[in-house]
Short mmCIF file of C-alpha atoms in Angstrom, two decimals:
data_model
loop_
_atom_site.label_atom_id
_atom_site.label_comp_id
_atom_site.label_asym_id
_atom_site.label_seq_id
_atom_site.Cartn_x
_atom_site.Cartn_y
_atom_site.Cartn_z
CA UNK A 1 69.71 22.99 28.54
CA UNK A 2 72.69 21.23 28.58
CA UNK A 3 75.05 19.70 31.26
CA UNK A 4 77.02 22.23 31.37
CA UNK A 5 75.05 25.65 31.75
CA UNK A 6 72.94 23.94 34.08
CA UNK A 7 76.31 22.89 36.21
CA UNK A 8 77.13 26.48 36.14
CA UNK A 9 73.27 28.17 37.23
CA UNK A 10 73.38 25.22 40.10
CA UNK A 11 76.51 26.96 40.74
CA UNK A 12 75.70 30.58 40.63
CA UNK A 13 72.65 29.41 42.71
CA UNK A 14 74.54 28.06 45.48
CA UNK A 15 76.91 31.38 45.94
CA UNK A 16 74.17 33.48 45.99
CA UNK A 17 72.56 31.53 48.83
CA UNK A 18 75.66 31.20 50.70
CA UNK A 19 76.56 34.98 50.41
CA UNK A 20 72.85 35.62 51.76
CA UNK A 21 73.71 32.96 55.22
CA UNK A 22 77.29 34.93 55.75
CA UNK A 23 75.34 38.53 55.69
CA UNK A 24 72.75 37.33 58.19
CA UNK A 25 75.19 35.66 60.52
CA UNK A 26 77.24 39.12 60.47
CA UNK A 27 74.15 41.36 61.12
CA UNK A 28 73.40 39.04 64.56
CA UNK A 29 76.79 39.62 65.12
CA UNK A 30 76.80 43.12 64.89
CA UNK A 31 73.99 43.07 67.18
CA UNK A 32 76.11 41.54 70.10
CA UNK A 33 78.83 43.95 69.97
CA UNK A 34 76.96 46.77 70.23
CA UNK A 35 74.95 45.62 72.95
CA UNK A 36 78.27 45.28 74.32
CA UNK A 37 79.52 48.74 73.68
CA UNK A 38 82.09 47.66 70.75
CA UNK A 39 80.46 48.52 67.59
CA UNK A 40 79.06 51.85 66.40
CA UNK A 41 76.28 53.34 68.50
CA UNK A 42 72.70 52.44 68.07
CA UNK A 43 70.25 54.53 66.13
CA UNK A 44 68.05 56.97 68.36
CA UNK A 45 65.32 54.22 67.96
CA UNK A 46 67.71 51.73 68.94
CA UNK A 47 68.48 53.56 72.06
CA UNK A 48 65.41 52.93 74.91
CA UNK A 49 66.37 49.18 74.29
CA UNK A 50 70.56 49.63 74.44
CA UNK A 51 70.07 51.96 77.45
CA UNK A 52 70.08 49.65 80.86
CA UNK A 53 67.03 50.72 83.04
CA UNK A 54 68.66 51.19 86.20
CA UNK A 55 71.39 53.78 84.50
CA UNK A 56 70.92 57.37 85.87
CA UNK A 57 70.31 59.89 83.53
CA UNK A 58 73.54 62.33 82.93
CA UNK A 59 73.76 66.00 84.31
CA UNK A 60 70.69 64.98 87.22
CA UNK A 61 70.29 68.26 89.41
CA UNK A 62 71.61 68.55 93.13
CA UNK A 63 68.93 68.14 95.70
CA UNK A 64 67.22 71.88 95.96
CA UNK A 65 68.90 73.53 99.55
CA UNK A 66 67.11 74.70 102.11
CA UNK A 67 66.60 76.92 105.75
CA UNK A 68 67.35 80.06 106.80
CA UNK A 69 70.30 82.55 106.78
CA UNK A 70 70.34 85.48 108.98
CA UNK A 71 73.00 88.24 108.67
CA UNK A 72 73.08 91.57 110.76
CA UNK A 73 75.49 94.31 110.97
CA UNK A 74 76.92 97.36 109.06
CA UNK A 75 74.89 100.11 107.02
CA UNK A 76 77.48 100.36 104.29
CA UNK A 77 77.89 96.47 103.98
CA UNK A 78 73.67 96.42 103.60
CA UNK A 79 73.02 97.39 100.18
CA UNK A 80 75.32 94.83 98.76
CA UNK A 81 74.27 91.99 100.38
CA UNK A 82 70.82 92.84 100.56
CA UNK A 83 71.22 92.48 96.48
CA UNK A 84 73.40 89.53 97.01
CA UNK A 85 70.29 87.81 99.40
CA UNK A 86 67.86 88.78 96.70
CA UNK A 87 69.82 87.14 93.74
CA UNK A 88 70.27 84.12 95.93
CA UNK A 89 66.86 83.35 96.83
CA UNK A 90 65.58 84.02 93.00
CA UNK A 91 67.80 80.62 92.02
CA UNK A 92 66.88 78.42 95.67
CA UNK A 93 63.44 79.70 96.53
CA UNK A 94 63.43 77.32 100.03
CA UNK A 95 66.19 79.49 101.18
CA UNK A 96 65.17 82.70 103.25
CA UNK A 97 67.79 85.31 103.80
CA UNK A 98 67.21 87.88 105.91
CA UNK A 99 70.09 91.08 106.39
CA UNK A 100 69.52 92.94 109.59
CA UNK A 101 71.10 96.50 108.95
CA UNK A 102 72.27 97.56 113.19
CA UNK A 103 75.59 98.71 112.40
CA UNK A 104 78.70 96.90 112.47
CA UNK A 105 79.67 96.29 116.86
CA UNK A 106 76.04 95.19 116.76
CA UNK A 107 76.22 92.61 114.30
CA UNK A 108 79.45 91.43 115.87
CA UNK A 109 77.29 90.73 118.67
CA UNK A 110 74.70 89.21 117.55
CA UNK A 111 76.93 86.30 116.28
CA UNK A 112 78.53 85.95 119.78
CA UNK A 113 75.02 85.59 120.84
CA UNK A 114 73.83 82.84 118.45
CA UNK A 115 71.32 85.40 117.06
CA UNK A 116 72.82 85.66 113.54
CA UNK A 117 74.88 83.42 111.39
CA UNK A 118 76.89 86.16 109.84
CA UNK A 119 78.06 89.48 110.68
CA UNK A 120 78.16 92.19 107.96
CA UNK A 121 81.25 94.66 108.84
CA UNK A 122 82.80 97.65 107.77
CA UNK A 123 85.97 97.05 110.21
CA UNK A 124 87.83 94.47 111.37
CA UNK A 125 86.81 92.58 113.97
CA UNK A 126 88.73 92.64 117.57
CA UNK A 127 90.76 90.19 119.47
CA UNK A 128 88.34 90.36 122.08
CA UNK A 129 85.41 89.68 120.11
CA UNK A 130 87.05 86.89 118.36
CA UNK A 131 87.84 85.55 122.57
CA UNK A 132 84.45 85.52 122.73
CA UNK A 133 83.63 83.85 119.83
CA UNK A 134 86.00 81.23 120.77
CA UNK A 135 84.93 80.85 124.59
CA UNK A 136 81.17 79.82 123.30
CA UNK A 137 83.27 76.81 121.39
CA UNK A 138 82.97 78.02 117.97
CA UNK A 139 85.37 80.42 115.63
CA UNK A 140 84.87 83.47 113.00
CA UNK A 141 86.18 83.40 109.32
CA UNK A 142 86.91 86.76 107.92
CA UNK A 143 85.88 87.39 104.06
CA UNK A 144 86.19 90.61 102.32
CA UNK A 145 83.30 91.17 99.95
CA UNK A 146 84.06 94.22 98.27
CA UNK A 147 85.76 97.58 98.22
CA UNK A 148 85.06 101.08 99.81
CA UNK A 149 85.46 104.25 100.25
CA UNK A 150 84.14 106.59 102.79
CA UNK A 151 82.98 109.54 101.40
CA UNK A 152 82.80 112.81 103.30
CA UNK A 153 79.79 114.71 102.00
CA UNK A 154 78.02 118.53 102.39
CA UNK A 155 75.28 120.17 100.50
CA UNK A 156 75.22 120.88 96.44
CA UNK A 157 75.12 125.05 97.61
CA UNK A 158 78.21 124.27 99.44
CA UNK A 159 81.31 125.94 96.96
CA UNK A 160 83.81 126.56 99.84
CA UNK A 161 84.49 123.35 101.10
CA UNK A 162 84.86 120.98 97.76
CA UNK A 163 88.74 119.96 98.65
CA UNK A 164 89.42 119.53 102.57
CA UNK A 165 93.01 117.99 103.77
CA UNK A 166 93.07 115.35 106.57
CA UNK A 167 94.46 118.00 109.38
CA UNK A 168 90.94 120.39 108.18
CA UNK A 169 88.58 117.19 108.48
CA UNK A 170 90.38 116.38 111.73
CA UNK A 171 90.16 119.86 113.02
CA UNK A 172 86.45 119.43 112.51
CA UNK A 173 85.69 116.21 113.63
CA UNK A 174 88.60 115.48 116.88
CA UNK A 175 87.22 115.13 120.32
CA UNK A 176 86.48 118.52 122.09
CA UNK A 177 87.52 120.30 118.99
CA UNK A 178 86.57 123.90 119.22
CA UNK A 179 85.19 124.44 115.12
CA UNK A 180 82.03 126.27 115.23
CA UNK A 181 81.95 127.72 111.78
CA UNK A 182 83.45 127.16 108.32
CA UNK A 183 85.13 130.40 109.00
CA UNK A 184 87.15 128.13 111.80
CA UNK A 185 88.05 125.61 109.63
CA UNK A 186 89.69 127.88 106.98
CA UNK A 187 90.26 131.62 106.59
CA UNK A 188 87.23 133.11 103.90
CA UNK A 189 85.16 130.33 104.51
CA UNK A 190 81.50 131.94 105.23
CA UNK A 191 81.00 132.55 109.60
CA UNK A 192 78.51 130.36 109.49
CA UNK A 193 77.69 127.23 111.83
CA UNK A 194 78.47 123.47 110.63
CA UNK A 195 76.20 121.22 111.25
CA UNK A 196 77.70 117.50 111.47
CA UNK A 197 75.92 114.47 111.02
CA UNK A 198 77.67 111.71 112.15
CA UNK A 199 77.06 107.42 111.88
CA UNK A 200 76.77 105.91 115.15
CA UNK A 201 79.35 104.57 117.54
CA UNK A 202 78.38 100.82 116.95
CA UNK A 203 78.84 102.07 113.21
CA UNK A 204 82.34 100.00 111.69
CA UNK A 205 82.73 103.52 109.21
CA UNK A 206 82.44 105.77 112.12
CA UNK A 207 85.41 103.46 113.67
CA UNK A 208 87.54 103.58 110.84
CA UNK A 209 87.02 107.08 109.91
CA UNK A 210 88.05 108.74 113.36
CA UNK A 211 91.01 106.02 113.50
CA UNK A 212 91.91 107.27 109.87
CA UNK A 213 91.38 110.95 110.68
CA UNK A 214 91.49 111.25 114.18
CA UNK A 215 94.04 109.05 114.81
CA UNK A 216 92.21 107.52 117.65
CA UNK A 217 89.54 104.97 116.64
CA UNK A 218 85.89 105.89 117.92
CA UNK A 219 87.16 108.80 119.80
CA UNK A 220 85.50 112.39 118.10
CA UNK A 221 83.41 115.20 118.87
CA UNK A 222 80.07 114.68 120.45
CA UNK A 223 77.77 117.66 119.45
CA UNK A 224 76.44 115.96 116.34
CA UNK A 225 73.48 113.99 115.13
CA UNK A 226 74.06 110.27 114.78
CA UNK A 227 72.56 107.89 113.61
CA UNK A 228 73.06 104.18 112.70
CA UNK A 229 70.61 105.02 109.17
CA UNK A 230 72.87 106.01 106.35
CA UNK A 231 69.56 107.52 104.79
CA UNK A 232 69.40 109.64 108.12
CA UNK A 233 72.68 111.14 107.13
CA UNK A 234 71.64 111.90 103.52
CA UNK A 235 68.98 113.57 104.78
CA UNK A 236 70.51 115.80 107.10
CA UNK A 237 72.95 116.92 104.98
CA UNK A 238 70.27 117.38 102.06
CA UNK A 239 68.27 119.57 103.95
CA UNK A 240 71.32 122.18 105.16
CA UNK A 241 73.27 123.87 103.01
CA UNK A 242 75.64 124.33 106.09
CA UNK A 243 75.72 120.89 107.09
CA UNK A 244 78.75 117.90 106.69
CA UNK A 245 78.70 114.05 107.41
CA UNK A 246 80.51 110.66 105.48
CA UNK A 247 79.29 107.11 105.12
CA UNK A 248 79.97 104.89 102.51
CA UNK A 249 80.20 105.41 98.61
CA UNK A 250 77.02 103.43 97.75
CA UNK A 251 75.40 105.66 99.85
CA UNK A 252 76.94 108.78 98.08
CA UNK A 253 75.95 107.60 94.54
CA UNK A 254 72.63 106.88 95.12
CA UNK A 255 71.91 110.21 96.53
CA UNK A 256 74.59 112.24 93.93
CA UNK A 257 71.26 114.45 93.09
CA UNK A 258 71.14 115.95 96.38
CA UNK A 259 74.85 115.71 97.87
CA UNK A 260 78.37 116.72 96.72
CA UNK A 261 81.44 114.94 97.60
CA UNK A 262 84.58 116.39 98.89
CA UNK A 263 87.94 115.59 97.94
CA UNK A 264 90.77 114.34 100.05
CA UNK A 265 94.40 115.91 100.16
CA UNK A 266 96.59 113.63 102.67
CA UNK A 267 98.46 117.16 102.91
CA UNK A 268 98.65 120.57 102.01
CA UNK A 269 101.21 119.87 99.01
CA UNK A 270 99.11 116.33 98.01
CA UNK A 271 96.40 115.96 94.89
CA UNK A 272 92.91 116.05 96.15
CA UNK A 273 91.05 112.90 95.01
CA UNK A 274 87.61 112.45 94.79
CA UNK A 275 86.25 108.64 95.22
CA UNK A 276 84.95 106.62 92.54
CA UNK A 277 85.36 103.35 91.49
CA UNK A 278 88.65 103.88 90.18
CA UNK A 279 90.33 105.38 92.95
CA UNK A 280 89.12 103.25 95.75
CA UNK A 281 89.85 100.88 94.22
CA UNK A 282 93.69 101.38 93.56
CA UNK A 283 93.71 102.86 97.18
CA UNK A 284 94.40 106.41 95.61
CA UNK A 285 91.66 107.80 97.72
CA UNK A 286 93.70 108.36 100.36
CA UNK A 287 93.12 107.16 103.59
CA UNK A 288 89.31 106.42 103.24
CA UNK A 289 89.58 103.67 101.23
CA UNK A 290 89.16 100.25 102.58
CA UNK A 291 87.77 96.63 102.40
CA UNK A 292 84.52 95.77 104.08
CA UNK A 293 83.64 92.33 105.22
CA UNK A 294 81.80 89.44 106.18
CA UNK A 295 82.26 87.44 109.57
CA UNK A 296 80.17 83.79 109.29
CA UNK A 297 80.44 81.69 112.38
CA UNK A 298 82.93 79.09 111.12
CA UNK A 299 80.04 76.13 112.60
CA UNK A 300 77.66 77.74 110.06
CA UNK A 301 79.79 77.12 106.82
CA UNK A 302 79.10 73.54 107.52
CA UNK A 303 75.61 74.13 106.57
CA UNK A 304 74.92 73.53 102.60
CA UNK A 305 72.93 76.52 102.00
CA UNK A 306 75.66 78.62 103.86
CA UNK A 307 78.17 77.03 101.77
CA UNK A 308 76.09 78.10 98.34
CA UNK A 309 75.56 81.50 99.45
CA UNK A 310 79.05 81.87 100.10
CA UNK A 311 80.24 80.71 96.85
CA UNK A 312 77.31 82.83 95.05
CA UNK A 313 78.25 85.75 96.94
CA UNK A 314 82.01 85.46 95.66
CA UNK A 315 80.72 84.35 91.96
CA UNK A 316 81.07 86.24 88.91
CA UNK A 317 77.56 87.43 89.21
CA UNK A 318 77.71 88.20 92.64
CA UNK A 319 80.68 90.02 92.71
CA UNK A 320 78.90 92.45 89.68
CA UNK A 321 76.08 92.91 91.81
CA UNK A 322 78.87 94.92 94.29
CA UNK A 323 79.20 96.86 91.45
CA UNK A 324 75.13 97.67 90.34
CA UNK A 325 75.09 98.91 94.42
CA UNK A 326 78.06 101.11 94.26
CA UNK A 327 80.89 99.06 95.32
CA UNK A 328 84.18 98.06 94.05
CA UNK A 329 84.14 94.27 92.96
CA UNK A 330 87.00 91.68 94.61
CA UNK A 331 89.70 90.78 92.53
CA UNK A 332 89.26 87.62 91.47
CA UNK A 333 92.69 86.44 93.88
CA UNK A 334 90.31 87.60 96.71
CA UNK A 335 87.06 86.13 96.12
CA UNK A 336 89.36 81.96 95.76
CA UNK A 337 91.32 82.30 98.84
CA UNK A 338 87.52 83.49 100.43
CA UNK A 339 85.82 79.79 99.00
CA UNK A 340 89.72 78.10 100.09
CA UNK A 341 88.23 79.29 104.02
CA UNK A 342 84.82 76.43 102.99
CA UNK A 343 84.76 73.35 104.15
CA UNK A 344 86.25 70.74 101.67
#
C-alpha cells in the first residue's frame, strides 16, 4: 500500500470514529433535557422512570359525600323529588335521602323545628314563617324546582262539565256556597249531587287554588272529603261519576286512565285551556299555573352533600327527571340563579 492511500484510510478512520463520539455525546444530552421537560416526550416505556413518584395522578376523584338529607312537605312537590332522591343516591350510595310527603304548612314546620333540612312547597312561604325561621338564628332560601299546574278533575262518564269558567269553579268551591247539584252550577247540567274531594288545609295547592279561585287563600267550602294523599283524591273521584276535586298535573297524568281534566276559561268570552306541558308552562293555563318550590335551611347548604344534591337537583338530568314525573322542567336562567343562592 502506499503512503498515500494509507494517509487517506488513517483518515477516513479517524472521521468515522469521531462522528461515532459526537452521536453518543448528543444522545446523553438528549437524555438531560427531557428529564428536564425540554425535549420531546419519553416513550410509554420511558415514562414510570420520567414520571416523579410523589406527582398525583390527573383527574383523582373527590372524596365520596356522605349523611343524611331529610325533606318533608307538599304532595305535588313529592313525586319529583322523590325521583330526584332516587337518582341522587344511585351516584353517592353513603347518602340517604328521605322525602316525607305531609303537605306543604307541615313541611314548613318541620324546618322551623329542626326536624327536616328542606321543605318541599307548592306555595310560597309567609313572612311569619320566615320570622320564625329567623328567631331560631338561621334563614330559608327559596328555589323553584319546576313548573305546575293544578288540574281540576271529575270522572271519564262526566260529558257536562269538560269546560268550567273561574266564576262556575268558584261558585262550587267558595265558602258557604249553596251548589248542591250540577244542575246549580249550570242550567241542563244533570240534578244530581257533586261530590268534592278536596286536598287538605296544610296542603300549599289547596292554598293557592282557593286564593286563585276564591279570591281568599284557604278560605272554601267545608262539606268535602280532604285529604293530604293526592292518591286519596284520585280515588274518590275514580269511583263517582258525580264527583270533582284538583291537585297537581303529575298527579293527573299518571291516573289519565281513570280521570278527565277540565278546561279553564278565565271568562265567559275567554278560550278554555286544558293543562299540559305546553300551556303551563307558557302560563296559558290560566290562573292554575304556577312554580312549586324548595325551602332548605340556609345553615344546611353549608353541608357538602346538601350542596351536591342541590346542584344535581338543578342539573340537566335532574331537571328531565321533572319531566319523566309530569312536571314542567326550569328554564335553564332558573335553575343558575338557584346554584348563585350556594355557598361559594
Amino acid at each position: 500500500m502506499s503512503k498515500g492511500l494509507a494517509r487517506k484510510s488513517w483518515m477516513l478512520l479517524l472521521a468515522v470514529a469521531f462522528a461515532f463520539v459526537v452521536a453518543a455525546c448528543g444522545n446523553n444530552n438528549a437524555g438531560d433535557d427531557a428529564t428536564q421537560g425540554s425535549a420531546p416526550a419519553a416513550t410509554p416505556a420511558e415514562t414510570p422512570a420520567e414520571t416523579p413518584a410523589t406527582e398525583a395522578p390527573a383527574n383523582e376523584p373527590a372524596a365520596e359525600i356522605s349523611g343524611e338529607i331529610k325533606l318533608d312537605g307538599s304532595s305535588t312537590v313529592y313525586p319529583i323529588a322523590q325521583a330526584v332522591a332516587e337518582e341522587f343516591m344511585n351516584i353517592h350510595g353513603g347518602v340517604n335521602v328521605t322525602v316525607g310527603l305531609s303537605g306543604s304548612s307541615n313541611g314548613i314546620k318541620a324546618i322551623i323545628n329542626g326536624e327536616a333540612d328542606i321543605a318541599n312547597a307548592s306555595r310560597l312561604i309567609k313572612d311569619s314563617e320566615v320570622e320564625q325561621i329567623k328567631a331560631k338564628g338561621d334563614d330559608v332560601v327559596e328555589m323553584p324546582v319546576a313548573y305546575d299546574g293544578i288540574t281540576v278533575v271529575i270522572h271519564p262518564e262526566n260529558d257536562w262539565a269538560t269546560e268550567m269558567t273561574v266564576e262556575e269553579l268558584k261558585k262550587i268551591w267558595v265558602k258557604d256556597s249553596t251548589v248542591k247539584t250540577w244542575a246549580d252550577v249550570r242550567e241542563g247540567w244533570p240534578n244530581e249531587p257533586i261530590t268534592l274531594f278536596a286536598p287538605g288545609a296544610a296542603s300549599g295547592t289547596f292554598e293557592y287554588f282557593t286564593e286563585a279561585i276564591n279570591g281568599e287563600a284557604k278560605v272554601a267550602r267545608e262539606d268535602v272529603t280532604a285529604s293530604e294523599d293526592d292518591n286519596v283524591l284520585v280515588q274518590g273521584v275514580a269511583g263517582d261519576k258525580y264527583a270533582m276535586s284538583y291537585f297537581g298535573f303529575a298527579y293527573y297524568e299518571e291516573n289519565m286512565d281513570k280521570l278527565k281534566a277540565v278546561a279553564v276559561k278565565e271568562n265567559a268570552d275567554a278560550p278554555a285551556i286544558l293543562p299540559s306541558l305546553e300551556t303551563i308552562g307558557d302560563f296559558s293555563y290560566k290562573p292554575l299555573s304556577r312554580f312549586i318550590y324548595m325551602y332548605p335551611l340556609k345553615s344546611t347548604l353549608e353541608r357538602p352533600e346538601i350542596q351536591e344534591f342541590v346542584k344535581f337537583y338543578m342539573s340537566e338530568e335532574g331537571s328531565a327527571l321533572a319531566g319523566e314525573v309530569g312536571y314542567v322542567p326550569l328554564d335553564q336562567a332558573t335553575r343558575d340563579a338557584n346554584l348563585a343562592l350556594l355557598p361559594q
